Amino acid sequence: MRILLAFLCVLVLPACAMTETGFAPRSYYTIDGDIAALTQDRPATGSDSGTGTGTQAVKSDGSLAKYFDGTTPTEARRNNFIEIRLAVYDLEYERFTQNLRAGRTDAETIADLTVIGLSLATTLSDSKHAKTVLGAIITSFTGGRAAIEKNYYADRTTSALITQMDAERKAALIPILTGKARPLAEYSISDTIRDLLAYKRAGSIDGALKAVQKAATDKDEAASAALKEYRAVKFGADANTLRIRKYLFPAMVKVLDNQPIDASGAVIKAPDPAHLASVQAEMTKLNLGQVLVPVFMNAAAFADERAKVIAALNIP
């Protein structure tokens, strides 16, 4: 039993140590300490024992109470307010992503390691042969390594969410930085708070999922529009269609079921990259950059444009 307990300690404790720091160096400064320094009121100069007694404490520049302290608001005060709030939100976001990365897998990994070790308890306790014991230990180490790899390196969902949140935060930061350069009459404290809250919400899982959903929706709508355009085309392939097709597929010897076929009878799956780029470049010059190449090649409406592309590229 002592061997079993020692073995479990060797297996599980290193994982606990790794998850405690999230696979990152320790920092001398803590997030809580930095946030406190940014948000707490500071003792006024000349106060008793530096405690702020006897003289009113100086409020944090990130406090609305400091902004509306009876004096006339200025751009400098507004910008100080913005800088403090951004710093606090960035620190909170750092804490959030650290916990998201570590917390998502810590319990799973330690639980996996513990189960793997305990599942061999009977074997270790009842074994009478060293070979069996060593085999059990090797099996457990193998399982432990698999648990770590599975929970830390194979799961990409968290990284994808954080990447999306980073992108959304950068986009939300632009109006704030732009506003800082504007007069107070054009970028008021109300505008500031609204944009700062949008920046804060951008660093949330809900915000990231909404952005992913929007991107997927936009992509689906674009694909649907392209498909609709393709289906609505009145086909009118001509001799120039075949000439452009041969240009795109140099190895083509014939067309079968609208597919380019080479000398061996195989379907040519992809056009020549350089030739395709040349055709697309000429289409762009003709303001047809958004038109699908197959549509351009086969639609009756683009007969004149096909002739122009052939002339421009000297297609035989």
PDB file of C-alpha atoms in Angstrom:
ATOM      1  CA  MET A   1       0.000   0.000   0.000  1.00  0.00           C
ATOM      2  CA  ARG A   2       2.892   2.380   0.745  1.00  0.00           C
ATOM      3  CA  ILE A   3       4.225   1.734  -2.734  1.00  0.00           C
ATOM      4  CA  LEU A   4       0.804   2.566  -4.150  1.00  0.00           C
ATOM      5  CA  LEU A   5       0.522   5.843  -2.227  1.00  0.00           C
ATOM      6  CA  ALA A   6       4.015   6.911  -3.188  1.00  0.00           C
ATOM      7  CA  PHE A   7       3.320   6.061  -6.784  1.00  0.00           C
ATOM      8  CA  LEU A   8       0.108   8.088  -6.843  1.00  0.00           C
ATOM      9  CA  CYS A   9       1.954  11.067  -5.388  1.00  0.00           C
ATOM     10  CA  VAL A  10       4.575  10.838  -8.121  1.00  0.00           C
ATOM     11  CA  LEU A  11       1.864  10.674 -10.754  1.00  0.00           C
ATOM     12  CA  VAL A  12      -0.579  13.341  -9.549  1.00  0.00           C
ATOM     13  CA  LEU A  13       1.479  15.989  -7.724  1.00  0.00           C
ATOM     14  CA  PRO A  14       3.515  17.084 -10.776  1.00  0.00           C
ATOM     15  CA  ALA A  15       0.250  17.660 -12.619  1.00  0.00           C
ATOM     16  CA  CYS A  16      -0.998  19.807  -9.748  1.00  0.00           C
ATOM     17  CA  ALA A  17       2.172  21.870  -9.858  1.00  0.00           C
ATOM     18  CA  MET A  18       1.873  22.373 -13.608  1.00  0.00           C
ATOM     19  CA  THR A  19      -1.785  23.378 -13.516  1.00  0.00           C
ATOM     20  CA  GLU A  20      -1.202  25.825 -10.663  1.00  0.00           C
ATOM     21  CA  THR A  21       0.781  28.153 -12.899  1.00  0.00           C
ATOM     22  CA  GLY A  22      -0.964  27.315 -16.158  1.00  0.00           C
ATOM     23  CA  PHE A  23       2.341  26.353 -17.791  1.00  0.00           C
ATOM     24  CA  ALA A  24       3.563  29.959 -17.476  1.00  0.00           C
ATOM     25  CA  PRO A  25       6.250  31.686 -15.386  1.00  0.00           C
ATOM     26  CA  ARG A  26       5.144  33.101 -12.072  1.00  0.00           C
ATOM     27  CA  SER A  27       4.757  36.869 -11.910  1.00  0.00           C
ATOM     28  CA  TYR A  28       6.059  38.980  -9.042  1.00  0.00           C
ATOM     29  CA  TYR A  29       3.151  41.366  -9.517  1.00  0.00           C
ATOM     30  CA  THR A  30      -0.341  39.978  -9.012  1.00  0.00           C
ATOM     31  CA  ILE A  31      -3.395  40.914 -11.021  1.00  0.00           C
ATOM     32  CA  ASP A  32      -5.290  41.712  -7.830  1.00  0.00           C
ATOM     33  CA  GLY A  33      -2.475  43.953  -6.647  1.00  0.00           C
ATOM     34  CA  ASP A  34      -2.289  45.811  -9.938  1.00  0.00           C
ATOM     35  CA  ILE A  35      -6.051  46.325 -10.086  1.00  0.00           C
ATOM     36  CA  ALA A  36      -6.068  47.586  -6.505  1.00  0.00           C
ATOM     37  CA  ALA A  37      -3.309  50.056  -7.307  1.00  0.00           C
ATOM     38  CA  LEU A  38      -5.290  51.360 -10.278  1.00  0.00           C
ATOM     39  CA  THR A  39      -8.709  51.575  -8.658  1.00  0.00           C
ATOM     40  CA  GLN A  40      -8.231  52.351  -4.976  1.00  0.00           C
ATOM     41  CA  ASP A  41      -8.216  55.899  -3.688  1.00  0.00           C
ATOM     42  CA  ARG A  42      -4.734  57.174  -2.857  1.00  0.00           C
ATOM     43  CA  PRO A  43      -3.741  58.986   0.350  1.00  0.00           C
ATOM     44  CA  ALA A  44      -3.398  62.732  -0.185  1.00  0.00           C
ATOM     45  CA  THR A  45       0.026  64.303   0.084  1.00  0.00           C
ATOM     46  CA  GLY A  46       0.628  65.528   3.611  1.00  0.00           C
ATOM     47  CA  SER A  47      -1.869  63.143   5.197  1.00  0.00           C
ATOM     48  CA  ASP A  48      -1.184  61.677   8.608  1.00  0.00           C
ATOM     49  CA  SER A  49       1.052  58.583   8.461  1.00  0.00           C
ATOM     50  CA  GLY A  50       0.223  58.240   4.804  1.00  0.00           C
ATOM     51  CA  THR A  51      -3.257  56.968   5.642  1.00  0.00           C
ATOM     52  CA  GLY A  52      -5.181  59.850   4.125  1.00  0.00           C
ATOM     53  CA  THR A  53      -6.557  61.011   7.480  1.00  0.00           C
ATOM     54  CA  GLY A  54      -6.685  64.737   8.015  1.00  0.00           C
ATOM     55  CA  THR A  55      -6.801  65.400   4.269  1.00  0.00           C
ATOM     56  CA  GLN A  56      -9.307  64.025   1.783  1.00  0.00           C
ATOM     57  CA  ALA A  57      -7.897  61.031  -0.122  1.00  0.00           C
ATOM     58  CA  VAL A  58      -7.285  61.391  -3.852  1.00  0.00           C
ATOM     59  CA  LYS A  59      -9.755  59.344  -5.839  1.00  0.00           C
ATOM     60  CA  SER A  60      -8.629  57.036  -8.631  1.00  0.00           C
ATOM     61  CA  ASP A  61      -8.588  58.544 -12.124  1.00  0.00           C
ATOM     62  CA  GLY A  62     -10.683  55.564 -13.194  1.00  0.00           C
ATOM     63  CA  SER A  63     -13.501  56.566 -10.877  1.00  0.00           C
ATOM     64  CA  LEU A  64     -16.544  58.437 -12.156  1.00  0.00           C
ATOM     65  CA  ALA A  65     -16.604  60.197  -8.798  1.00  0.00           C
ATOM     66  CA  LYS A  66     -13.175  61.625  -9.644  1.00  0.00           C
ATOM     67  CA  TYR A  67     -14.353  62.694 -13.081  1.00  0.00           C
ATOM     68  CA  PHE A  68     -17.393  64.481 -11.621  1.00  0.00           C
ATOM     69  CA  ASP A  69     -15.650  65.988  -8.601  1.00  0.00           C
ATOM     70  CA  GLY A  70     -17.018  69.482  -9.106  1.00  0.00           C
ATOM     71  CA  THR A  71     -14.329  70.803 -11.429  1.00  0.00           C
ATOM     72  CA  THR A  72     -14.727  71.336 -15.140  1.00  0.00           C
ATOM     73  CA  PRO A  73     -14.190  68.085 -17.124  1.00  0.00           C
ATOM     74  CA  THR A  74     -11.309  68.177 -19.590  1.00  0.00           C
ATOM     75  CA  GLU A  75      -9.975  65.966 -22.389  1.00  0.00           C
ATOM     76  CA  ALA A  76      -7.001  65.096 -20.204  1.00  0.00           C
ATOM     77  CA  ARG A  77      -9.231  63.919 -17.368  1.00  0.00           C
ATOM     78  CA  ARG A  78     -11.386  61.928 -19.771  1.00  0.00           C
ATOM     79  CA  ASN A  79      -8.318  60.280 -21.306  1.00  0.00           C
ATOM     80  CA  ASN A  80      -6.920  59.435 -17.861  1.00  0.00           C
ATOM     81  CA  PHE A  81     -10.263  57.825 -17.079  1.00  0.00           C
ATOM     82  CA  ILE A  82     -10.036  55.822 -20.301  1.00  0.00           C
ATOM     83  CA  GLU A  83      -6.463  54.656 -19.634  1.00  0.00           C
ATOM     84  CA  ILE A  84      -7.273  53.438 -16.129  1.00  0.00           C
ATOM     85  CA  ARG A  85     -10.404  51.626 -17.238  1.00  0.00           C
ATOM     86  CA  LEU A  86      -8.590  49.986 -20.169  1.00  0.00           C
ATOM     87  CA  ALA A  87      -5.794  48.834 -17.887  1.00  0.00           C
ATOM     88  CA  VAL A  88      -8.280  47.350 -15.385  1.00  0.00           C
ATOM     89  CA  TYR A  89     -10.272  45.603 -18.123  1.00  0.00           C
ATOM     90  CA  ASP A  90      -7.055  44.213 -19.643  1.00  0.00           C
ATOM     91  CA  LEU A  91      -5.947  42.841 -16.278  1.00  0.00           C
ATOM     92  CA  GLU A  92      -9.341  41.278 -15.649  1.00  0.00           C
ATOM     93  CA  TYR A  93      -9.276  39.768 -19.121  1.00  0.00           C
ATOM     94  CA  GLU A  94      -5.826  38.317 -18.466  1.00  0.00           C
ATOM     95  CA  ARG A  95      -7.120  36.703 -15.281  1.00  0.00           C
ATOM     96  CA  PHE A  96     -10.195  35.424 -17.128  1.00  0.00           C
ATOM     97  CA  THR A  97      -8.191  33.801 -19.944  1.00  0.00           C
ATOM     98  CA  GLN A  98      -5.710  32.286 -17.492  1.00  0.00           C
ATOM     99  CA  ASN A  99      -8.552  30.695 -15.549  1.00  0.00           C
ATOM    100  CA  LEU A 100     -10.241  29.636 -18.777  1.00  0.00           C
ATOM    101  CA  ARG A 101      -7.113  27.871 -20.014  1.00  0.00           C
ATOM    102  CA  ALA A 102      -6.273  26.231 -16.692  1.00  0.00           C
ATOM    103  CA  GLY A 103      -9.683  25.686 -15.128  1.00  0.00           C
ATOM    104  CA  ARG A 104     -11.050  23.975 -18.197  1.00  0.00           C
ATOM    105  CA  THR A 105      -8.581  21.132 -17.872  1.00  0.00           C
ATOM    106  CA  ASP A 106      -7.173  21.038 -14.326  1.00  0.00           C
ATOM    107  CA  ALA A 107      -9.979  19.008 -12.789  1.00  0.00           C
ATOM    108  CA  GLU A 108     -10.206  16.731 -15.823  1.00  0.00           C
ATOM    109  CA  THR A 109      -6.495  16.000 -15.887  1.00  0.00           C
ATOM    110  CA  ILE A 110      -6.085  15.363 -12.161  1.00  0.00           C
ATOM    111  CA  ALA A 111      -9.220  13.217 -12.168  1.00  0.00           C
ATOM    112  CA  ASP A 112      -7.926  11.181 -15.110  1.00  0.00           C
ATOM    113  CA  LEU A 113      -4.565  10.662 -13.443  1.00  0.00           C
ATOM    114  CA  THR A 114      -6.161   9.651 -10.162  1.00  0.00           C
ATOM    115  CA  VAL A 115      -8.563   7.192 -11.807  1.00  0.00           C
ATOM    116  CA  ILE A 116      -5.734   5.637 -13.785  1.00  0.00           C
ATOM    117  CA  GLY A 117      -3.694   5.152 -10.624  1.00  0.00           C
ATOM    118  CA  LEU A 118      -6.566   3.837  -8.522  1.00  0.00           C
ATOM    119  CA  SER A 119      -7.668   1.452 -11.253  1.00  0.00           C
ATOM    120  CA  LEU A 120      -4.396  -0.389 -10.732  1.00  0.00           C
ATOM    121  CA  ALA A 121      -4.648  -0.532  -6.946  1.00  0.00           C
ATOM    122  CA  THR A 122      -5.734  -4.148  -6.929  1.00  0.00           C
ATOM    123  CA  THR A 123      -2.948  -5.195  -9.258  1.00  0.00           C
ATOM    124  CA  LEU A 124      -0.321  -3.420  -7.178  1.00  0.00           C
ATOM    125  CA  SER A 125      -1.636  -4.642  -3.869  1.00  0.00           C
ATOM    126  CA  ASP A 126      -2.123  -8.286  -4.812  1.00  0.00           C
ATOM    127  CA  SER A 127       0.820  -8.731  -7.140  1.00  0.00           C
ATOM    128  CA  LYS A 128       3.453 -11.229  -6.096  1.00  0.00           C
ATOM    129  CA  HIS A 129       5.783 -10.747  -8.996  1.00  0.00           C
ATOM    130  CA  ALA A 130       7.918  -7.728  -9.751  1.00  0.00           C
ATOM    131  CA  LYS A 131       7.185  -8.067 -13.448  1.00  0.00           C
ATOM    132  CA  THR A 132       3.466  -7.547 -12.836  1.00  0.00           C
ATOM    133  CA  VAL A 133       4.108  -4.532 -10.616  1.00  0.00           C
ATOM    134  CA  LEU A 134       6.435  -2.931 -13.136  1.00  0.00           C
ATOM    135  CA  GLY A 135       3.979  -3.622 -15.912  1.00  0.00           C
ATOM    136  CA  ALA A 136       1.224  -1.898 -13.933  1.00  0.00           C
ATOM    137  CA  ILE A 137       3.426   1.126 -13.275  1.00  0.00           C
ATOM    138  CA  ILE A 138       4.393   1.428 -16.922  1.00  0.00           C
ATOM    139  CA  THR A 139       0.737   1.177 -17.952  1.00  0.00           C
ATOM    140  CA  SER A 140      -0.211   3.900 -15.480  1.00  0.00           C
ATOM    141  CA  PHE A 141       2.543   6.238 -16.632  1.00  0.00           C
ATOM    142  CA  THR A 142       1.439   5.709 -20.216  1.00  0.00           C
ATOM    143  CA  GLY A 143      -2.146   6.498 -19.279  1.00  0.00           C
ATOM    144  CA  GLY A 144      -1.065   9.543 -17.300  1.00  0.00           C
ATOM    145  CA  ARG A 145       0.840  10.948 -20.217  1.00  0.00           C
ATOM    146  CA  ALA A 146      -2.161  10.357 -22.476  1.00  0.00           C
ATOM    147  CA  ALA A 147      -4.412  12.225 -20.053  1.00  0.00           C
ATOM    148  CA  ILE A 148      -2.126  15.259 -20.032  1.00  0.00           C
ATOM    149  CA  GLU A 149      -1.790  15.302 -23.801  1.00  0.00           C
ATOM    150  CA  LYS A 150      -5.527  14.898 -24.259  1.00  0.00           C
ATOM    151  CA  ASN A 151      -6.572  17.626 -21.844  1.00  0.00           C
ATOM    152  CA  TYR A 152      -3.838  20.161 -22.509  1.00  0.00           C
ATOM    153  CA  TYR A 153      -2.757  19.798 -26.094  1.00  0.00           C
ATOM    154  CA  ALA A 154      -5.526  18.037 -28.010  1.00  0.00           C
ATOM    155  CA  ASP A 155      -8.370  20.353 -26.963  1.00  0.00           C
ATOM    156  CA  ARG A 156      -8.280  23.428 -29.227  1.00  0.00           C
ATOM    157  CA  THR A 157     -11.671  24.873 -28.297  1.00  0.00           C
ATOM    158  CA  THR A 158     -10.358  27.157 -25.569  1.00  0.00           C
ATOM    159  CA  SER A 159      -7.577  28.528 -27.765  1.00  0.00           C
ATOM    160  CA  ALA A 160     -10.048  29.203 -30.567  1.00  0.00           C
ATOM    161  CA  LEU A 161     -12.362  31.095 -28.217  1.00  0.00           C
ATOM    162  CA  ILE A 162      -9.528  33.197 -26.825  1.00  0.00           C
ATOM    163  CA  THR A 163      -8.266  33.997 -30.319  1.00  0.00           C
ATOM    164  CA  GLN A 164     -11.752  35.171 -31.283  1.00  0.00           C
ATOM    165  CA  MET A 165     -12.062  37.252 -28.114  1.00  0.00           C
ATOM    166  CA  ASP A 166      -8.669  38.853 -28.804  1.00  0.00           C
ATOM    167  CA  ALA A 167      -9.830  39.823 -32.281  1.00  0.00           C
ATOM    168  CA  GLU A 168     -13.113  41.266 -30.999  1.00  0.00           C
ATOM    169  CA  ARG A 169     -11.295  43.294 -28.336  1.00  0.00           C
ATOM    170  CA  LYS A 170      -8.952  44.789 -30.917  1.00  0.00           C
ATOM    171  CA  ALA A 171     -11.909  45.830 -33.047  1.00  0.00           C
ATOM    172  CA  ALA A 172     -13.685  47.345 -30.019  1.00  0.00           C
ATOM    173  CA  LEU A 173     -10.538  49.264 -29.044  1.00  0.00           C
ATOM    174  CA  ILE A 174     -10.423  51.267 -32.281  1.00  0.00           C
ATOM    175  CA  PRO A 175     -13.318  53.677 -31.522  1.00  0.00           C
ATOM    176  CA  ILE A 176     -11.901  54.276 -28.036  1.00  0.00           C
ATOM    177  CA  LEU A 177      -8.453  55.234 -29.329  1.00  0.00           C
ATOM    178  CA  THR A 178     -10.064  57.357 -32.030  1.00  0.00           C
ATOM    179  CA  GLY A 179     -12.243  59.084 -29.442  1.00  0.00           C
ATOM    180  CA  LYS A 180      -9.279  59.973 -27.251  1.00  0.00           C
ATOM    181  CA  ALA A 181      -7.972  62.256 -29.992  1.00  0.00           C
ATOM    182  CA  ARG A 182     -11.295  64.104 -30.314  1.00  0.00           C
ATOM    183  CA  PRO A 183     -12.524  67.112 -28.303  1.00  0.00           C
ATOM    184  CA  LEU A 184     -14.708  66.498 -25.282  1.00  0.00           C
ATOM    185  CA  ALA A 185     -17.720  67.925 -27.124  1.00  0.00           C
ATOM    186  CA  GLU A 186     -17.346  65.248 -29.811  1.00  0.00           C
ATOM    187  CA  TYR A 187     -16.450  62.339 -27.534  1.00  0.00           C
ATOM    188  CA  SER A 188     -18.209  62.767 -24.214  1.00  0.00           C
ATOM    189  CA  ILE A 189     -17.931  60.701 -21.071  1.00  0.00           C
ATOM    190  CA  SER A 190     -21.172  58.951 -22.100  1.00  0.00           C
ATOM    191  CA  ASP A 191     -19.596  57.929 -25.414  1.00  0.00           C
ATOM    192  CA  THR A 192     -16.528  56.815 -23.502  1.00  0.00           C
ATOM    193  CA  ILE A 193     -18.454  54.591 -21.086  1.00  0.00           C
ATOM    194  CA  ARG A 194     -20.495  53.041 -23.897  1.00  0.00           C
ATOM    195  CA  ASP A 195     -17.364  52.153 -25.880  1.00  0.00           C
ATOM    196  CA  LEU A 196     -15.523  50.909 -22.798  1.00  0.00           C
ATOM    197  CA  LEU A 197     -18.401  48.576 -21.938  1.00  0.00           C
ATOM    198  CA  ALA A 198     -18.404  47.282 -25.513  1.00  0.00           C
ATOM    199  CA  TYR A 199     -14.654  46.645 -25.147  1.00  0.00           C
ATOM    200  CA  LYS A 200     -15.281  44.760 -21.908  1.00  0.00           C
ATOM    201  CA  ARG A 201     -18.068  42.654 -23.445  1.00  0.00           C
ATOM    202  CA  ALA A 202     -15.815  41.791 -26.394  1.00  0.00           C
ATOM    203  CA  GLY A 203     -13.624  39.817 -23.995  1.00  0.00           C
ATOM    204  CA  SER A 204     -16.361  37.352 -23.089  1.00  0.00           C
ATOM    205  CA  ILE A 205     -17.239  33.883 -24.320  1.00  0.00           C
ATOM    206  CA  ASP A 206     -20.700  35.102 -25.281  1.00  0.00           C
ATOM    207  CA  GLY A 207     -19.180  37.871 -27.397  1.00  0.00           C
ATOM    208  CA  ALA A 208     -16.781  35.446 -29.058  1.00  0.00           C
ATOM    209  CA  LEU A 209     -19.542  32.951 -29.861  1.00  0.00           C
ATOM    210  CA  LYS A 210     -21.718  35.704 -31.325  1.00  0.00           C
ATOM    211  CA  ALA A 211     -18.825  36.811 -33.538  1.00  0.00           C
ATOM    212  CA  VAL A 212     -18.199  33.235 -34.695  1.00  0.00           C
ATOM    213  CA  GLN A 213     -21.902  32.801 -35.414  1.00  0.00           C
ATOM    214  CA  LYS A 214     -21.995  36.069 -37.373  1.00  0.00           C
ATOM    215  CA  ALA A 215     -18.944  35.085 -39.414  1.00  0.00           C
ATOM    216  CA  ALA A 216     -20.537  31.714 -40.185  1.00  0.00           C
ATOM    217  CA  THR A 217     -23.815  33.400 -41.125  1.00  0.00           C
ATOM    218  CA  ASP A 218     -22.056  35.878 -43.399  1.00  0.00           C
ATOM    219  CA  LYS A 219     -20.148  33.071 -45.082  1.00  0.00           C
ATOM    220  CA  ASP A 220     -23.340  31.064 -45.551  1.00  0.00           C
ATOM    221  CA  GLU A 221     -25.154  34.054 -47.030  1.00  0.00           C
ATOM    222  CA  ALA A 222     -22.285  34.741 -49.434  1.00  0.00           C
ATOM    223  CA  ALA A 223     -22.217  31.102 -50.523  1.00  0.00           C
ATOM    224  CA  SER A 224     -25.996  31.079 -50.926  1.00  0.00           C
ATOM    225  CA  ALA A 225     -25.844  34.254 -53.036  1.00  0.00           C
ATOM    226  CA  ALA A 226     -23.135  32.765 -55.243  1.00  0.00           C
ATOM    227  CA  LEU A 227     -25.127  29.560 -55.644  1.00  0.00           C
ATOM    228  CA  LYS A 228     -28.260  31.528 -56.487  1.00  0.00           C
ATOM    229  CA  GLU A 229     -26.325  33.530 -59.060  1.00  0.00           C
ATOM    230  CA  TYR A 230     -24.958  30.342 -60.585  1.00  0.00           C
ATOM    231  CA  ARG A 231     -28.412  28.756 -60.805  1.00  0.00           C
ATOM    232  CA  ALA A 232     -29.947  31.896 -62.311  1.00  0.00           C
ATOM    233  CA  VAL A 233     -27.404  32.110 -65.114  1.00  0.00           C
ATOM    234  CA  LYS A 234     -28.607  31.589 -68.652  1.00  0.00           C
ATOM    235  CA  PHE A 235     -25.977  29.295 -70.030  1.00  0.00           C
ATOM    236  CA  GLY A 236     -24.539  30.131 -73.404  1.00  0.00           C
ATOM    237  CA  ALA A 237     -21.145  28.477 -73.739  1.00  0.00           C
ATOM    238  CA  ASP A 238     -19.361  29.228 -76.999  1.00  0.00           C
ATOM    239  CA  ALA A 239     -16.048  28.540 -78.713  1.00  0.00           C
ATOM    240  CA  ASN A 240     -14.286  30.963 -76.355  1.00  0.00           C
ATOM    241  CA  THR A 241     -15.500  28.912 -73.419  1.00  0.00           C
ATOM    242  CA  LEU A 242     -13.534  25.932 -74.697  1.00  0.00           C
ATOM    243  CA  ARG A 243     -10.465  28.097 -75.381  1.00  0.00           C
ATOM    244  CA  ILE A 244     -10.450  29.445 -71.824  1.00  0.00           C
ATOM    245  CA  ARG A 245     -11.017  25.956 -70.454  1.00  0.00           C
ATOM    246  CA  LYS A 246      -7.993  24.639 -72.358  1.00  0.00           C
ATOM    247  CA  TYR A 247      -5.990  27.579 -71.040  1.00  0.00           C
ATOM    248  CA  LEU A 248      -6.995  26.774 -67.462  1.00  0.00           C
ATOM    249  CA  PHE A 249      -6.392  23.022 -67.916  1.00  0.00           C
ATOM    250  CA  PRO A 250      -3.359  22.709 -70.251  1.00  0.00           C
ATOM    251  CA  ALA A 251      -3.381  18.883 -70.054  1.00  0.00           C
ATOM    252  CA  MET A 252      -7.023  18.657 -71.126  1.00  0.00           C
ATOM    253  CA  VAL A 253      -7.733  16.650 -74.292  1.00  0.00           C
ATOM    254  CA  LYS A 254     -11.532  16.560 -74.054  1.00  0.00           C
ATOM    255  CA  VAL A 255     -14.535  17.469 -71.919  1.00  0.00           C
ATOM    256  CA  LEU A 256     -16.762  14.749 -70.503  1.00  0.00           C
ATOM    257  CA  ASP A 257     -19.852  15.584 -68.401  1.00  0.00           C
ATOM    258  CA  ASN A 258     -18.519  19.142 -68.182  1.00  0.00           C
ATOM    259  CA  GLN A 259     -15.272  17.828 -66.623  1.00  0.00           C
ATOM    260  CA  PRO A 260     -11.787  18.327 -68.134  1.00  0.00           C
ATOM    261  CA  ILE A 261     -10.210  14.995 -69.045  1.00  0.00           C
ATOM    262  CA  ASP A 262      -6.509  14.352 -69.634  1.00  0.00           C
ATOM    263  CA  ALA A 263      -4.849  11.903 -72.057  1.00  0.00           C
ATOM    264  CA  SER A 264      -5.084   9.043 -69.540  1.00  0.00           C
ATOM    265  CA  GLY A 265      -8.827   9.492 -69.185  1.00  0.00           C
ATOM    266  CA  ALA A 266      -8.618  10.927 -65.674  1.00  0.00           C
ATOM    267  CA  VAL A 267     -10.477  14.024 -64.513  1.00  0.00           C
ATOM    268  CA  ILE A 268      -8.214  17.034 -64.019  1.00  0.00           C
ATOM    269  CA  LYS A 269      -9.201  18.204 -60.561  1.00  0.00           C
ATOM    270  CA  ALA A 270      -7.597  21.656 -60.395  1.00  0.00           C
ATOM    271  CA  PRO A 271      -6.767  24.371 -62.929  1.00  0.00           C
ATOM    272  CA  ASP A 272      -3.269  25.693 -63.489  1.00  0.00           C
ATOM    273  CA  PRO A 273      -2.778  28.191 -60.602  1.00  0.00           C
ATOM    274  CA  ALA A 274      -0.906  30.792 -62.663  1.00  0.00           C
ATOM    275  CA  HIS A 275      -3.393  30.658 -65.538  1.00  0.00           C
ATOM    276  CA  LEU A 276      -6.339  30.879 -63.135  1.00  0.00           C
ATOM    277  CA  ALA A 277      -4.827  33.952 -61.488  1.00  0.00           C
ATOM    278  CA  SER A 278      -4.347  35.573 -64.894  1.00  0.00           C
ATOM    279  CA  VAL A 279      -7.973  34.985 -65.882  1.00  0.00           C
ATOM    280  CA  GLN A 280      -9.215  36.332 -62.549  1.00  0.00           C
ATOM    281  CA  ALA A 281      -7.007  39.406 -62.900  1.00  0.00           C
ATOM    282  CA  GLU A 282      -8.508  40.176 -66.316  1.00  0.00           C
ATOM    283  CA  MET A 283     -12.007  39.592 -64.953  1.00  0.00           C
ATOM    284  CA  THR A 284     -11.301  42.111 -62.210  1.00  0.00           C
ATOM    285  CA  LYS A 285     -10.250  44.681 -64.796  1.00  0.00           C
ATOM    286  CA  LEU A 286     -13.653  44.158 -66.416  1.00  0.00           C
ATOM    287  CA  ASN A 287     -15.405  44.667 -63.038  1.00  0.00           C
ATOM    288  CA  LEU A 288     -16.231  40.977 -62.848  1.00  0.00           C
ATOM    289  CA  GLY A 289     -14.068  40.160 -59.846  1.00  0.00           C
ATOM    290  CA  GLN A 290     -17.064  38.885 -57.854  1.00  0.00           C
ATOM    291  CA  VAL A 291     -18.243  36.539 -60.613  1.00  0.00           C
ATOM    292  CA  LEU A 292     -17.403  32.863 -60.285  1.00  0.00           C
ATOM    293  CA  VAL A 293     -15.050  31.663 -63.023  1.00  0.00           C
ATOM    294  CA  PRO A 294     -17.380  28.795 -64.116  1.00  0.00           C
ATOM    295  CA  VAL A 295     -20.212  31.316 -64.454  1.00  0.00           C
ATOM    296  CA  PHE A 296     -18.008  33.660 -66.439  1.00  0.00           C
ATOM    297  CA  MET A 297     -16.991  30.843 -68.775  1.00  0.00           C
ATOM    298  CA  ASN A 298     -20.501  29.569 -69.460  1.00  0.00           C
ATOM    299  CA  ALA A 299     -22.947  32.478 -69.119  1.00  0.00           C
ATOM    300  CA  ALA A 300     -24.336  33.945 -72.321  1.00  0.00           C
ATOM    301  CA  ALA A 301     -24.207  37.416 -70.749  1.00  0.00           C
ATOM    302  CA  PHE A 302     -20.385  37.333 -70.600  1.00  0.00           C
ATOM    303  CA  ALA A 303     -19.670  36.363 -74.219  1.00  0.00           C
ATOM    304  CA  ASP A 304     -18.109  39.747 -75.040  1.00  0.00           C
ATOM    305  CA  GLU A 305     -16.018  39.740 -71.858  1.00  0.00           C
ATOM    306  CA  ARG A 306     -14.686  36.254 -72.638  1.00  0.00           C
ATOM    307  CA  ALA A 307     -13.474  37.521 -75.979  1.00  0.00           C
ATOM    308  CA  LYS A 308     -11.702  40.420 -74.255  1.00  0.00           C
ATOM    309  CA  VAL A 309      -9.967  38.100 -71.780  1.00  0.00           C
ATOM    310  CA  ILE A 310      -8.800  35.854 -74.621  1.00  0.00           C
ATOM    311  CA  ALA A 311      -7.396  38.852 -76.481  1.00  0.00           C
ATOM    312  CA  ALA A 312      -5.675  40.256 -73.376  1.00  0.00           C
ATOM    313  CA  LEU A 313      -4.010  36.924 -72.523  1.00  0.00           C
ATOM    314  CA  ASN A 314      -3.318  35.885 -76.111  1.00  0.00           C
ATOM    315  CA  ILE A 315      -5.086  32.585 -75.544  1.00  0.00           C
ATOM    316  CA  PRO A 316      -4.862  30.434 -78.706  1.00  0.00           C
TER     317      PRO A 316
END
